[in-house]
Short mmCIF file of C-alpha atoms and ligand atoms in Angstrom, two decimals:
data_model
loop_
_atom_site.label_atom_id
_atom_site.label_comp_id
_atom_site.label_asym_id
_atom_site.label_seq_id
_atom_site.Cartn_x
_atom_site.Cartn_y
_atom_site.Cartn_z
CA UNK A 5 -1.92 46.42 1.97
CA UNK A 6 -2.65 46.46 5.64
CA UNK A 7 -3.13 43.43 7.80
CA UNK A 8 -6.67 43.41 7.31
CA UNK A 9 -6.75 43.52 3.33
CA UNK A 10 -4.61 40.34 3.58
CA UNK A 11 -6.90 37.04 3.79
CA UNK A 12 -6.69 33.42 2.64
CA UNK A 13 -7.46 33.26 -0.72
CA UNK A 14 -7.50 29.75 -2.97
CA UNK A 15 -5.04 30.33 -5.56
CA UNK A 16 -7.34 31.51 -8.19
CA UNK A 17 -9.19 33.58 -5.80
CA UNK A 18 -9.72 37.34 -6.49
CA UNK A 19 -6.34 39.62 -5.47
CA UNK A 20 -4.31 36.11 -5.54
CA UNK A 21 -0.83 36.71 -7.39
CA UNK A 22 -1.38 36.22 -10.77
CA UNK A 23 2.21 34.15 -11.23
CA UNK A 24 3.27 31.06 -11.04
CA UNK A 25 0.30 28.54 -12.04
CA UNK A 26 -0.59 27.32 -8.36
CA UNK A 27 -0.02 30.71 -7.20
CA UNK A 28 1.70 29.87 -3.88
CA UNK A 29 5.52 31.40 -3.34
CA UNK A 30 6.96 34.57 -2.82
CA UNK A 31 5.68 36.30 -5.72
CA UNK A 32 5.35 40.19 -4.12
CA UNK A 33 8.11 42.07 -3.59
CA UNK A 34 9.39 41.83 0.34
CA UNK A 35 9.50 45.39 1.12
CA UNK A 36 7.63 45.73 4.34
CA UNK A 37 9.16 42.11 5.15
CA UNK A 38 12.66 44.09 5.60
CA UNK A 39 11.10 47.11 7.30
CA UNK A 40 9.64 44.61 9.77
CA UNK A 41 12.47 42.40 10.40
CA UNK A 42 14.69 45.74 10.53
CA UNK A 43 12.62 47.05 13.52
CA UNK A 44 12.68 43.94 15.20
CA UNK A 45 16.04 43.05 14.98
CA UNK A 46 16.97 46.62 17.29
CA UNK A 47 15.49 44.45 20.07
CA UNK A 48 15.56 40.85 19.70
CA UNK A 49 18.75 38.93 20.28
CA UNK A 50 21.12 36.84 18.47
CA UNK A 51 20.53 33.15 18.32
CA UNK A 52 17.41 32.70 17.21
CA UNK A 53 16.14 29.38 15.07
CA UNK A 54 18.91 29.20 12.24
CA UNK A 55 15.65 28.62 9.53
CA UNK A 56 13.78 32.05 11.25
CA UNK A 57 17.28 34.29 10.06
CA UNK A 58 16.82 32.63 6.80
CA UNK A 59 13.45 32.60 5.73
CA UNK A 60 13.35 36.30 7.66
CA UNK A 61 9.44 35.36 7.62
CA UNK A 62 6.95 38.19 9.06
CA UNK A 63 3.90 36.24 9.42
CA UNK A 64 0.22 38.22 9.39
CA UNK A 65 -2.38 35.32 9.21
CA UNK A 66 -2.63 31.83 9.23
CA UNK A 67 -4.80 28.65 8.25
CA UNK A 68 -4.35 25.23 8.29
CA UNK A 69 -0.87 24.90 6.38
CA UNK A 70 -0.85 28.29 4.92
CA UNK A 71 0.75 30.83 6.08
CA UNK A 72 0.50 34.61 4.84
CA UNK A 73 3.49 36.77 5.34
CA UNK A 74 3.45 40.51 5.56
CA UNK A 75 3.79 41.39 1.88
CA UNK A 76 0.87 38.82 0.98
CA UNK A 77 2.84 36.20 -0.09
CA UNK A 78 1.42 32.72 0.67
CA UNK A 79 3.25 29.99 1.87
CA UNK A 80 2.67 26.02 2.59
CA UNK A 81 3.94 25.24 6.16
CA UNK A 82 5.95 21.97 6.35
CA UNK A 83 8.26 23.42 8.56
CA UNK A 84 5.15 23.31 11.07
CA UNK A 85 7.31 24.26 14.08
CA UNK A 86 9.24 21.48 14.13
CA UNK A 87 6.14 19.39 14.54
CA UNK A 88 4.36 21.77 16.50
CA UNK A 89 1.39 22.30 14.29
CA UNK A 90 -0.62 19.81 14.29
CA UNK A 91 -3.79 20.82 14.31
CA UNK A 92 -3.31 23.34 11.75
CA UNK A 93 -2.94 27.30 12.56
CA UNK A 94 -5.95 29.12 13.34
CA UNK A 95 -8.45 25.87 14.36
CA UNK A 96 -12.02 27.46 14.99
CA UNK A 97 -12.35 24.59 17.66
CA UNK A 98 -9.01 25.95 19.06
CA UNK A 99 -9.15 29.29 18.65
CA UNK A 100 -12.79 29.22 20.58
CA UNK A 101 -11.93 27.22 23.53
CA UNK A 102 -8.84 28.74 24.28
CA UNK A 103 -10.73 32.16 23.98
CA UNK A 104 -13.34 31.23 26.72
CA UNK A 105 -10.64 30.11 28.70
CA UNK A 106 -8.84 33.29 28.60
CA UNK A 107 -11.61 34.46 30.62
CA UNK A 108 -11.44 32.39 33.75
CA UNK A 109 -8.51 31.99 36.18
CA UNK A 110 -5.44 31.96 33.51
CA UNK A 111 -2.85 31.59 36.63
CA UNK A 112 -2.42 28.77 38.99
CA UNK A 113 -1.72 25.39 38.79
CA UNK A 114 -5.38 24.79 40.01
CA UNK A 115 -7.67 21.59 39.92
CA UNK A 116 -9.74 23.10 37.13
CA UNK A 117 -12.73 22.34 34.76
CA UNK A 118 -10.01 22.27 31.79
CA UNK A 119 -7.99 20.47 33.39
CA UNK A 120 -10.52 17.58 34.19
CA UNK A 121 -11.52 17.79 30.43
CA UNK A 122 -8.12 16.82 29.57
CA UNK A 123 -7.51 14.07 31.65
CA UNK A 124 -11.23 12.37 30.20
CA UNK A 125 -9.48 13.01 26.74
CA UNK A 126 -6.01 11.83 27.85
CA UNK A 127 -7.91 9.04 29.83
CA UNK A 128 -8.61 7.37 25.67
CA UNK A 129 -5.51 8.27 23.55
CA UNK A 130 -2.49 7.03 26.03
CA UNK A 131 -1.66 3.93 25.78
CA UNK A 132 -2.93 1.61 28.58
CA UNK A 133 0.07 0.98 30.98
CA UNK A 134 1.23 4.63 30.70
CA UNK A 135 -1.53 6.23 32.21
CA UNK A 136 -0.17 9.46 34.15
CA UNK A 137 1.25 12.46 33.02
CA UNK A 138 2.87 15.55 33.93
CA UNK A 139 2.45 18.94 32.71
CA UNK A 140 5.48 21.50 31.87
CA UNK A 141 6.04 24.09 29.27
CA UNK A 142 9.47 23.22 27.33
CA UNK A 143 10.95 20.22 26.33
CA UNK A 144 13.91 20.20 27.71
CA UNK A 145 11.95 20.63 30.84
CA UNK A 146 10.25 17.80 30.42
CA UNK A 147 13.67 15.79 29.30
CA UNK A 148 14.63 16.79 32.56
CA UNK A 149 11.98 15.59 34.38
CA UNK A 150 12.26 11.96 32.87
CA UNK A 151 15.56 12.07 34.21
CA UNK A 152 14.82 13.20 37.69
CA UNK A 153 12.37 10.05 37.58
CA UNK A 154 14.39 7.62 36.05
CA UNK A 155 17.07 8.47 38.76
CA UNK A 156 14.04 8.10 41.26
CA UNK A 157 13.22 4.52 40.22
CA UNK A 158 16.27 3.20 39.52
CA UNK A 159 18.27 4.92 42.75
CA UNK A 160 21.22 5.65 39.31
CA UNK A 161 22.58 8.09 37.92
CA UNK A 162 23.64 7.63 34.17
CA UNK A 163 22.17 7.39 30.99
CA UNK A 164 23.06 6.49 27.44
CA UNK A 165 21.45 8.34 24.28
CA UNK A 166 22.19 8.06 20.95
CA UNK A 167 24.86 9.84 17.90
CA UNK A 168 22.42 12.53 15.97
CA UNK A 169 20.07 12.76 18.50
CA UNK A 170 18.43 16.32 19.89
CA UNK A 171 16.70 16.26 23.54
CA UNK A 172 17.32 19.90 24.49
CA UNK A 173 20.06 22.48 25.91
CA UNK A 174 19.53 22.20 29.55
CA UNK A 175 21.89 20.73 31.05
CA UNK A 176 21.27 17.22 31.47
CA UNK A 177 19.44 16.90 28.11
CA UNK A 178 22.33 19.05 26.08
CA UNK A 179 24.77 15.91 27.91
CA UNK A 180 22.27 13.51 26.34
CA UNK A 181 22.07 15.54 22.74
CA UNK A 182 24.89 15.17 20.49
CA UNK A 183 26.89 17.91 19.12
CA UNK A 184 26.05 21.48 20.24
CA UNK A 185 28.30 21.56 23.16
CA UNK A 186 31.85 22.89 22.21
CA UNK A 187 32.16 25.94 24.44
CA UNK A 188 29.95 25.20 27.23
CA UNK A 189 32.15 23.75 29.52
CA UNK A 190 32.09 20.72 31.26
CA UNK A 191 28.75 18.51 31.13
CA UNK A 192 27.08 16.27 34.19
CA UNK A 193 29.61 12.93 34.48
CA UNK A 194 27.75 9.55 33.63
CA UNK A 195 26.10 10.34 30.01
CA UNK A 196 27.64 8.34 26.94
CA UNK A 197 26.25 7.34 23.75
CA UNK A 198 26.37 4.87 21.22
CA UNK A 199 25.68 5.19 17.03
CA UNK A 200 22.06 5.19 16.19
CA UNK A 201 19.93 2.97 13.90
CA UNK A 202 20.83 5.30 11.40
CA UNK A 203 21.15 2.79 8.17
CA UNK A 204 21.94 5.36 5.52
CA UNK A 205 25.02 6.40 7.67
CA UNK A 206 25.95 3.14 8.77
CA UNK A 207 28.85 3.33 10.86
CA UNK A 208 29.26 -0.36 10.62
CA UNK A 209 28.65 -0.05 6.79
CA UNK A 210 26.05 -2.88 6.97
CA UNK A 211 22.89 -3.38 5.79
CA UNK A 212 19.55 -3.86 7.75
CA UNK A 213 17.90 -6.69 8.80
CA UNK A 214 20.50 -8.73 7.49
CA UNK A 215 22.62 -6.68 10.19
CA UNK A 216 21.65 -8.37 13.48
CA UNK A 217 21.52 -4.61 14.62
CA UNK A 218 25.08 -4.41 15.78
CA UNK A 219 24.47 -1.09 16.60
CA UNK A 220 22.29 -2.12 19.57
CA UNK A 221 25.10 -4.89 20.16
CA UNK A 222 27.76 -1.81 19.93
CA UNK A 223 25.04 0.02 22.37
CA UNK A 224 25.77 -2.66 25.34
CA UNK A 225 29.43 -2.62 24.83
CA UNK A 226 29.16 1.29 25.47
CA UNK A 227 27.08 0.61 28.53
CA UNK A 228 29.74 -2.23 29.64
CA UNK A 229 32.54 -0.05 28.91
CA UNK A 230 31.56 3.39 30.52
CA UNK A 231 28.81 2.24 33.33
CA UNK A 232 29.91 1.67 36.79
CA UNK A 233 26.94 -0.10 37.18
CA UNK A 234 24.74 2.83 37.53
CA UNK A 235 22.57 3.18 34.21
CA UNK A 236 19.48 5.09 34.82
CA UNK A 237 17.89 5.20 31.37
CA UNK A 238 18.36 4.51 27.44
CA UNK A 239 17.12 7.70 25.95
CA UNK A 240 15.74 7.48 22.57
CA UNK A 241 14.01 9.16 20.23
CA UNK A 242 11.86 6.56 17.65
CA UNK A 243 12.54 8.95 15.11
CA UNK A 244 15.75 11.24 15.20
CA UNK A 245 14.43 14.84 13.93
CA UNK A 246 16.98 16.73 13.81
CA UNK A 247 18.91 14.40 12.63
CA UNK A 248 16.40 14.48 9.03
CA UNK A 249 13.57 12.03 10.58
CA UNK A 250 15.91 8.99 10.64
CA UNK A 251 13.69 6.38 10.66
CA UNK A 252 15.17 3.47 12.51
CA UNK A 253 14.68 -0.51 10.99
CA UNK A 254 11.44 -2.45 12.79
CA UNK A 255 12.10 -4.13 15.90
CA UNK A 256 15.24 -1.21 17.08
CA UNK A 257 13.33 -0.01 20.00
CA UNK A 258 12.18 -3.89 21.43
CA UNK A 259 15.69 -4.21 20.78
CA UNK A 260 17.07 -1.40 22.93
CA UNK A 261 14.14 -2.15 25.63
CA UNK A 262 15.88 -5.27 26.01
CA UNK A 263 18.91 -3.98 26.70
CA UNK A 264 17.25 -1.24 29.45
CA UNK A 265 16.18 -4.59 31.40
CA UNK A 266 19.54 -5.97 30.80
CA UNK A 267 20.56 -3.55 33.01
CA UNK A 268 17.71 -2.44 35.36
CA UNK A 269 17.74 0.22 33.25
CA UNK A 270 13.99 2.37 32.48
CA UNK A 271 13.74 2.57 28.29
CA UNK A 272 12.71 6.36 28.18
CA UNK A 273 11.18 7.26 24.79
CA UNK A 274 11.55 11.19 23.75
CA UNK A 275 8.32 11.40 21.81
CA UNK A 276 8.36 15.25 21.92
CA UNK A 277 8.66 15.36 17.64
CA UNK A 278 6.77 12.02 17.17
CA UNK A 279 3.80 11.78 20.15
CA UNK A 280 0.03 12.66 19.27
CA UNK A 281 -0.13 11.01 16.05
CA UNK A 282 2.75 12.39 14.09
CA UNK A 283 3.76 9.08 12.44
CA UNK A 284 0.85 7.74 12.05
CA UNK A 285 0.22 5.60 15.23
CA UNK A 286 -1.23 8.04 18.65
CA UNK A 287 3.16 7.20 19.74
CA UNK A 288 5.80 6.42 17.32
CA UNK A 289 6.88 3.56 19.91
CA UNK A 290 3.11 1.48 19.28
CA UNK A 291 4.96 0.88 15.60
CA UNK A 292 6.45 -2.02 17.84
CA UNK A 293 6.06 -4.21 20.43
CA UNK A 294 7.74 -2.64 23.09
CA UNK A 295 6.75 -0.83 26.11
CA UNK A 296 8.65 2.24 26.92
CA UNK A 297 8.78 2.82 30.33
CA UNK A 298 8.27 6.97 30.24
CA UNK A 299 7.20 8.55 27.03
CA UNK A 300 8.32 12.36 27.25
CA UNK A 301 5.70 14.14 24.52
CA UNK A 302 5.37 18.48 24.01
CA UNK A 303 5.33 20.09 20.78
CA UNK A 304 1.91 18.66 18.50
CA UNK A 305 0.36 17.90 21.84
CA UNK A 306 -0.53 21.79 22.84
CA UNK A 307 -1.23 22.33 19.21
CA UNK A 308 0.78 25.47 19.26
CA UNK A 309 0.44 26.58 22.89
CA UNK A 310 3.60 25.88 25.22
CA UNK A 311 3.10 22.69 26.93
CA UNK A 312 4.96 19.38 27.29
CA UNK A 313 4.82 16.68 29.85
CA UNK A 314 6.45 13.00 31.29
CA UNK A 315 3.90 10.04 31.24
CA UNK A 316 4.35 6.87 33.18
CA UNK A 317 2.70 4.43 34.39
CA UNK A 318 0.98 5.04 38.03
CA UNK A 319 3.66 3.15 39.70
CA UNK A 320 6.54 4.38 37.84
CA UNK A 321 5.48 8.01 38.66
CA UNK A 322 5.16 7.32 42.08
CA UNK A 323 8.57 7.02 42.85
CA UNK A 324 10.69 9.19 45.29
CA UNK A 325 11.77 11.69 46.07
CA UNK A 326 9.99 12.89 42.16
CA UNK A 327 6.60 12.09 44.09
CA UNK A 328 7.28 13.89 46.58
CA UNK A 329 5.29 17.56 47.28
CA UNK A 330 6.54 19.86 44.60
CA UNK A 331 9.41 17.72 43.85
CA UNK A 332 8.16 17.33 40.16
CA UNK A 333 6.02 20.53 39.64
CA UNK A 334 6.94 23.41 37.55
CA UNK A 335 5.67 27.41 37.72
CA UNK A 336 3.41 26.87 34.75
CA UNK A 337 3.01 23.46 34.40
CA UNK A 338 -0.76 22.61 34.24
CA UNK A 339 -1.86 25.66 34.47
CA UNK A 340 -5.45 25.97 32.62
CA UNK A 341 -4.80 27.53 29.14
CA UNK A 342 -2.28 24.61 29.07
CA UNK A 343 -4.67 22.02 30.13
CA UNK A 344 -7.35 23.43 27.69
CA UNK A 345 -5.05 23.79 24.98
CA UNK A 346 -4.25 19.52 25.62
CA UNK A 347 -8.02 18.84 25.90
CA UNK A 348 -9.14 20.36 22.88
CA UNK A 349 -6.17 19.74 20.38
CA UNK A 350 -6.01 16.12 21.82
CA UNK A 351 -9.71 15.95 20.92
CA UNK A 352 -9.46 17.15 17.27
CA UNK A 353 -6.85 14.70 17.13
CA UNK A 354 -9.05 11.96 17.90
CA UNK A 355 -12.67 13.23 16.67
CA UNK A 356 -11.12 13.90 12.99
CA UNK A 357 -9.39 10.77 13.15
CA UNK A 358 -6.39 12.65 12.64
CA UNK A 359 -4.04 10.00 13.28
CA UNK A 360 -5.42 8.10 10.53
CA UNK A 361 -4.83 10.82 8.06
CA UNK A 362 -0.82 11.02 9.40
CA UNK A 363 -0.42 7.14 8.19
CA UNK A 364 -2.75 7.80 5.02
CA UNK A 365 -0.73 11.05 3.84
CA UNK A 366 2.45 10.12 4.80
CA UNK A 367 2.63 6.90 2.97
CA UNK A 368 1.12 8.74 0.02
CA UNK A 369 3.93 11.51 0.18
CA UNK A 370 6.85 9.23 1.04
CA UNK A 371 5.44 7.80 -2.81
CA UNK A 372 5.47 10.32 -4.15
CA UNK A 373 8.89 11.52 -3.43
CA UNK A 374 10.61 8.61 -3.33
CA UNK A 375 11.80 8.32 -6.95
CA UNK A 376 13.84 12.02 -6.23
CA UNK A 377 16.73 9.20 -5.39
CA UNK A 378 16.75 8.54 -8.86
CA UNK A 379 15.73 12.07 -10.67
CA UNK A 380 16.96 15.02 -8.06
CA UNK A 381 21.04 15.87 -8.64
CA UNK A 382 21.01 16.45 -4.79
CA UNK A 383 18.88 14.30 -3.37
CA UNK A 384 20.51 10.61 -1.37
CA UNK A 385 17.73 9.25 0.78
CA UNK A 386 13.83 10.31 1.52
CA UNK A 387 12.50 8.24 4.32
CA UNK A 388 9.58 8.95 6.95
CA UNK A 389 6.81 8.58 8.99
CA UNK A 390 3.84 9.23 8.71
CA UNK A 391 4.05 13.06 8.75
CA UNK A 392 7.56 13.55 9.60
CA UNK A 393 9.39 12.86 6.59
CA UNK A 394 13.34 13.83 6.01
CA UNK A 395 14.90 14.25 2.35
CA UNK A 396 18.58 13.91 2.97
CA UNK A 397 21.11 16.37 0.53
CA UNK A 398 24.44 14.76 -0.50
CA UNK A 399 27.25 16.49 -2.35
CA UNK A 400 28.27 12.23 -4.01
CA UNK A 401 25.27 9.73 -4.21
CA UNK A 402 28.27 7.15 -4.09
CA UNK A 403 30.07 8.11 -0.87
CA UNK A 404 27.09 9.62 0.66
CA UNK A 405 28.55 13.20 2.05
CA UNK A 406 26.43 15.69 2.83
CA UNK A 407 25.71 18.80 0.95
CA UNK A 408 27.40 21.66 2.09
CA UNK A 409 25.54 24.21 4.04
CA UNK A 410 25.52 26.73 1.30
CA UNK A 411 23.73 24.18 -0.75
CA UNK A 412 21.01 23.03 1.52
CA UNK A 413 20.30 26.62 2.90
CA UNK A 414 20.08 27.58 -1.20
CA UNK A 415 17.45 24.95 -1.20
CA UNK A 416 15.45 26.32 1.44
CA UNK A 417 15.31 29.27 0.32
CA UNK A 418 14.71 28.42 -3.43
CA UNK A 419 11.79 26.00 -1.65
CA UNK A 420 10.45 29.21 -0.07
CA UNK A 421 10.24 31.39 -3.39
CA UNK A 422 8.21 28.38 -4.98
CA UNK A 423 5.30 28.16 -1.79
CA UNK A 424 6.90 25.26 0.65
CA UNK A 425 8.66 26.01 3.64
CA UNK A 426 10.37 23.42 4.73
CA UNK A 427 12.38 22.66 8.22
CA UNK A 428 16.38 21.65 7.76
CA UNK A 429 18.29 19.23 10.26
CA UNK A 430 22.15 19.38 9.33
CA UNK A 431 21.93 18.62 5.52
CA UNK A 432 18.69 17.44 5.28
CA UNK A 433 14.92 18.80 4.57
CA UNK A 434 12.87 18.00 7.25
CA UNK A 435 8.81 17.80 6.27
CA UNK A 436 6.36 18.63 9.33
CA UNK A 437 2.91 19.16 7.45
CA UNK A 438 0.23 19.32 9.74
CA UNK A 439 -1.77 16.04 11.09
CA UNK A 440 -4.94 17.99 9.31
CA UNK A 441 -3.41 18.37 5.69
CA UNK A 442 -5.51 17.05 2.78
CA UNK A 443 -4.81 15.50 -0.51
CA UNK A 444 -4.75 18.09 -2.80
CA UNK A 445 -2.94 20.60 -0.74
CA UNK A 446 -0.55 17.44 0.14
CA UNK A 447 -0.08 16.76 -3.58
CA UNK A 448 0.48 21.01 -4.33
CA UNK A 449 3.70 20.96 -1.86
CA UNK A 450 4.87 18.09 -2.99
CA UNK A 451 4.69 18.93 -6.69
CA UNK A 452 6.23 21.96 -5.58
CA UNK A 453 9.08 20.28 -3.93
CA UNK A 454 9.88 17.44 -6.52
CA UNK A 455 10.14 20.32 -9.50
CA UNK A 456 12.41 22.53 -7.22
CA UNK A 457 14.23 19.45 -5.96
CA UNK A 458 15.03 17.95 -9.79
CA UNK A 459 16.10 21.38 -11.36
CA UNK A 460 18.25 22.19 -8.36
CA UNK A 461 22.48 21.30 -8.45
CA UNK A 462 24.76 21.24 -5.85
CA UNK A 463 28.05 23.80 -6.40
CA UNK A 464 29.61 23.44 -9.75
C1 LIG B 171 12.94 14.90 20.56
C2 LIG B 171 13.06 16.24 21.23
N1 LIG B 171 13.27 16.30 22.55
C3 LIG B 171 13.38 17.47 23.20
C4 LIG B 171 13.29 18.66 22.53
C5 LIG B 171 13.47 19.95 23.27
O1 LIG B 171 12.32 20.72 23.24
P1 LIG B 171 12.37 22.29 23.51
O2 LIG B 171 12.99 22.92 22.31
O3 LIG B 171 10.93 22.67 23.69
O4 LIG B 171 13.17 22.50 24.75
C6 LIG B 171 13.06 18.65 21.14
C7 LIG B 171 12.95 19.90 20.38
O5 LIG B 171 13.02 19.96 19.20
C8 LIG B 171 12.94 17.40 20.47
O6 LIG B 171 12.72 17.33 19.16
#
């Protein structure tokens, strides 16, 4: 089969596989998969995505959720980039405008025509107070940036983040992510954090709402303890990914926003996983009633091109010395495939009313999956929102300890050979369909999922 033979078939379409009875899954042989991965393994060094060495997935063509690796197996994509695809792969609305803009100036941070498109889109879906962004590539670029101008508001220096949660492996975000750092060597002085919202795992062992949210209490005392009086920023994201999509309890952010103004603090909220309708609202922070004082957003923004950015309000972003000339520019940052890449996928998400169908699918999934508590050997918690939605793996329902690695990678993989690819975060299943999914294809995976997910035991 060459790359051309190989197109997206419905699952009783023509040269579909003829087993399995949805007909999703790895059901040819993965011959040229190994030739491929062989050949570009001479090159391509260690250290790449722990769920790209596993899966060892050469993909050929894409659309929507489905993916199409090299040996024609098909494959629903929940793993989505990590919240990256949003749009779905291949958009025809995507795929044309970024082609026509491949063929004007493609270098150069430039006032442009794609660039003005974007800002009319961005003008309707931010929220009102935070009205002005800036453009960079990576995520931990952006994290960066929200520090630089939290440091320029405030005139301080240190900032508190949370246990479980990922903001990137530069250095100022790696001292705001937890875990990750043993070997790297000392990290920048005035970073400390404080348990998250994260009820399954209480580390108080109570029980929300009846908990007063002692973690947030337990949050100040860190800040009283550690601060000498110079706290920047409360860094949070309003859904920990990695972490399995911990969804905190309502009312955790106004809580922590409170605690920001406490201390002349900014409340920065690391949207990069949840922004552009991911859970069901345009920002995961518009759940509540709190106003975040920077929002840093990337990933389902660019629909699958490399852009992220800081937004602010006006007078938030004006401040010195990250206003000044160059002081908070980047080599690529608004360049015009980036900008177009904004415009358009930012449009789709609001002409197909896509964050509408995040809330709708999400709550019908989270259903539907819910009762795995109850019927799956390995299953302890599934929570969510709107599209991000985390299954947690235990070894003990009781004492709630996670499934050993072995287990949850055996999972993945076993999820893979039935048609769902799924994302993992420590011992949990991390779901990332896109914002476009539908019903039916929403109902295949999860079928999929709960009958792989009830037959499956932990070791022994
Ligand atoms: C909440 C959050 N912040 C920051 C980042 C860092 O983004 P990047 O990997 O593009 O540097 C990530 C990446 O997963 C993320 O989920």
């Amino acid at each position: 089969m060459t790359e051309s033979d190989i197109r997206l078939a419905g699952p009783t379409d023509g040269d579909a596989p003829e087993a399995g009875d949805h007909g999703w899954g790895m059901l040819q042989p993965r011959t040229r998969t190994e030739a491929h991965w062989a050949e570009e393994q001479e090159v391509i060094g260690p250290g790449l995505q722990a769920v790209m060495l596993l899966s060892r997935l050469c993909v050929v063509a894409a659309d929507g959720a489905e993916l199409v690796d090299v040996d024609g197996n098909r494959i629903i994509d929940f793993q989505g980039a990590g919240g990256v695809n949003s749009i779905g792969h291949a958009e025809p609305r995507f795929v044309a405008t970024l082609a026509e803009e491949l063929t004007r100036a493609t270098a150069g941070a430039f006032a442009t025509p794609a660039r003005l498109d974007m800002v009319r889109v961005l003008r309707d879906f931010l929220p009102d107070e935070l009205d002005t962004i800036q453009l960079y590539s990576g995520g931990t670029e952006a994290v960066e940036a929200a520090l630089r101008l939290a440091k320029s508001v405030t005139g301080k220096h240190e900032f508190l983040s949370f246990w479980g949660g990922f903001h990137g492996k530069t250095m100022g975000s790696l001292a705001l992510t937890a875990g990750a750092r043993s070997g790297l060597g000392p990290l920048p002085p005035g970073y400390f954090s404080a348990p998250y919202a994260n009820c399954y795992h209480c580390p108080f062992k109570l029980t929300a709402p009846d908990c007063g949210f002692t973690c947030v209490e337990h949050a100040r005392d860190v800040i009283k303890e550690n601060s000498t009086g110079a706290l920047a920023a409360i860094v949070v994201e309003p859904v920990q990914g990695r972490s399995g999509n911990v969804v905190p309890p309502p009312g955790y952010l106004t809580a922590l926003g409170e605690v920001a103004r406490e201390f002349d603090a900014l409340l920065i909220s690391d949207e990069m996983m949840t922004g552009f309708g991911r859970t069901g609202a345009a920002f995961a922070h518009q759940h509540e009633d709190v106003r975040p004082d920077v929002l840093t957003v990337g990933k389902g923004m660019g629909g699958g091109y490399p852009v992220t950015g800081v937004i602010a309000a006006g007078e938030t972003m004006a401040a010195a010395p990250f206003s000044d000339p160059s002081a908070s520019s980047s080599s690529f940052g608004a360049f015009p495939m980036a900008c177009r890449a904004v415009a358009t996928t930012t449009g789709i998400i609001g002409d197909d009313k896509l964050v509408e169908n995040a809330a709708e699918r999400g709550r019908e999934m989270l259903d539907q999956l819910s009762d795995l508590v109850e019927l799956a050997p390995l299953v302890g918690d599934v929570r969510g929102s709107g599209l991000a939605l985390g299954i947690e793996l235990v070894a003990d329902k009781k004492s709630r300890r996670p499934a050993p690695k072995s287990v949850v990678q055996r999972v993945y993989l076993e999820l893979m050979e039935a048609g769902v690819l799924v994302m993992l975060g420590g011992n949990a299943l991390r779901l990332y369909p896109p914002l476009t999914i539908g019903r039916e294809q929403a109902d295949t995976a999860v079928g999929i999922i709960r009958e792989t997910l009830i037959r499956t035991r932990g070791e022994g």
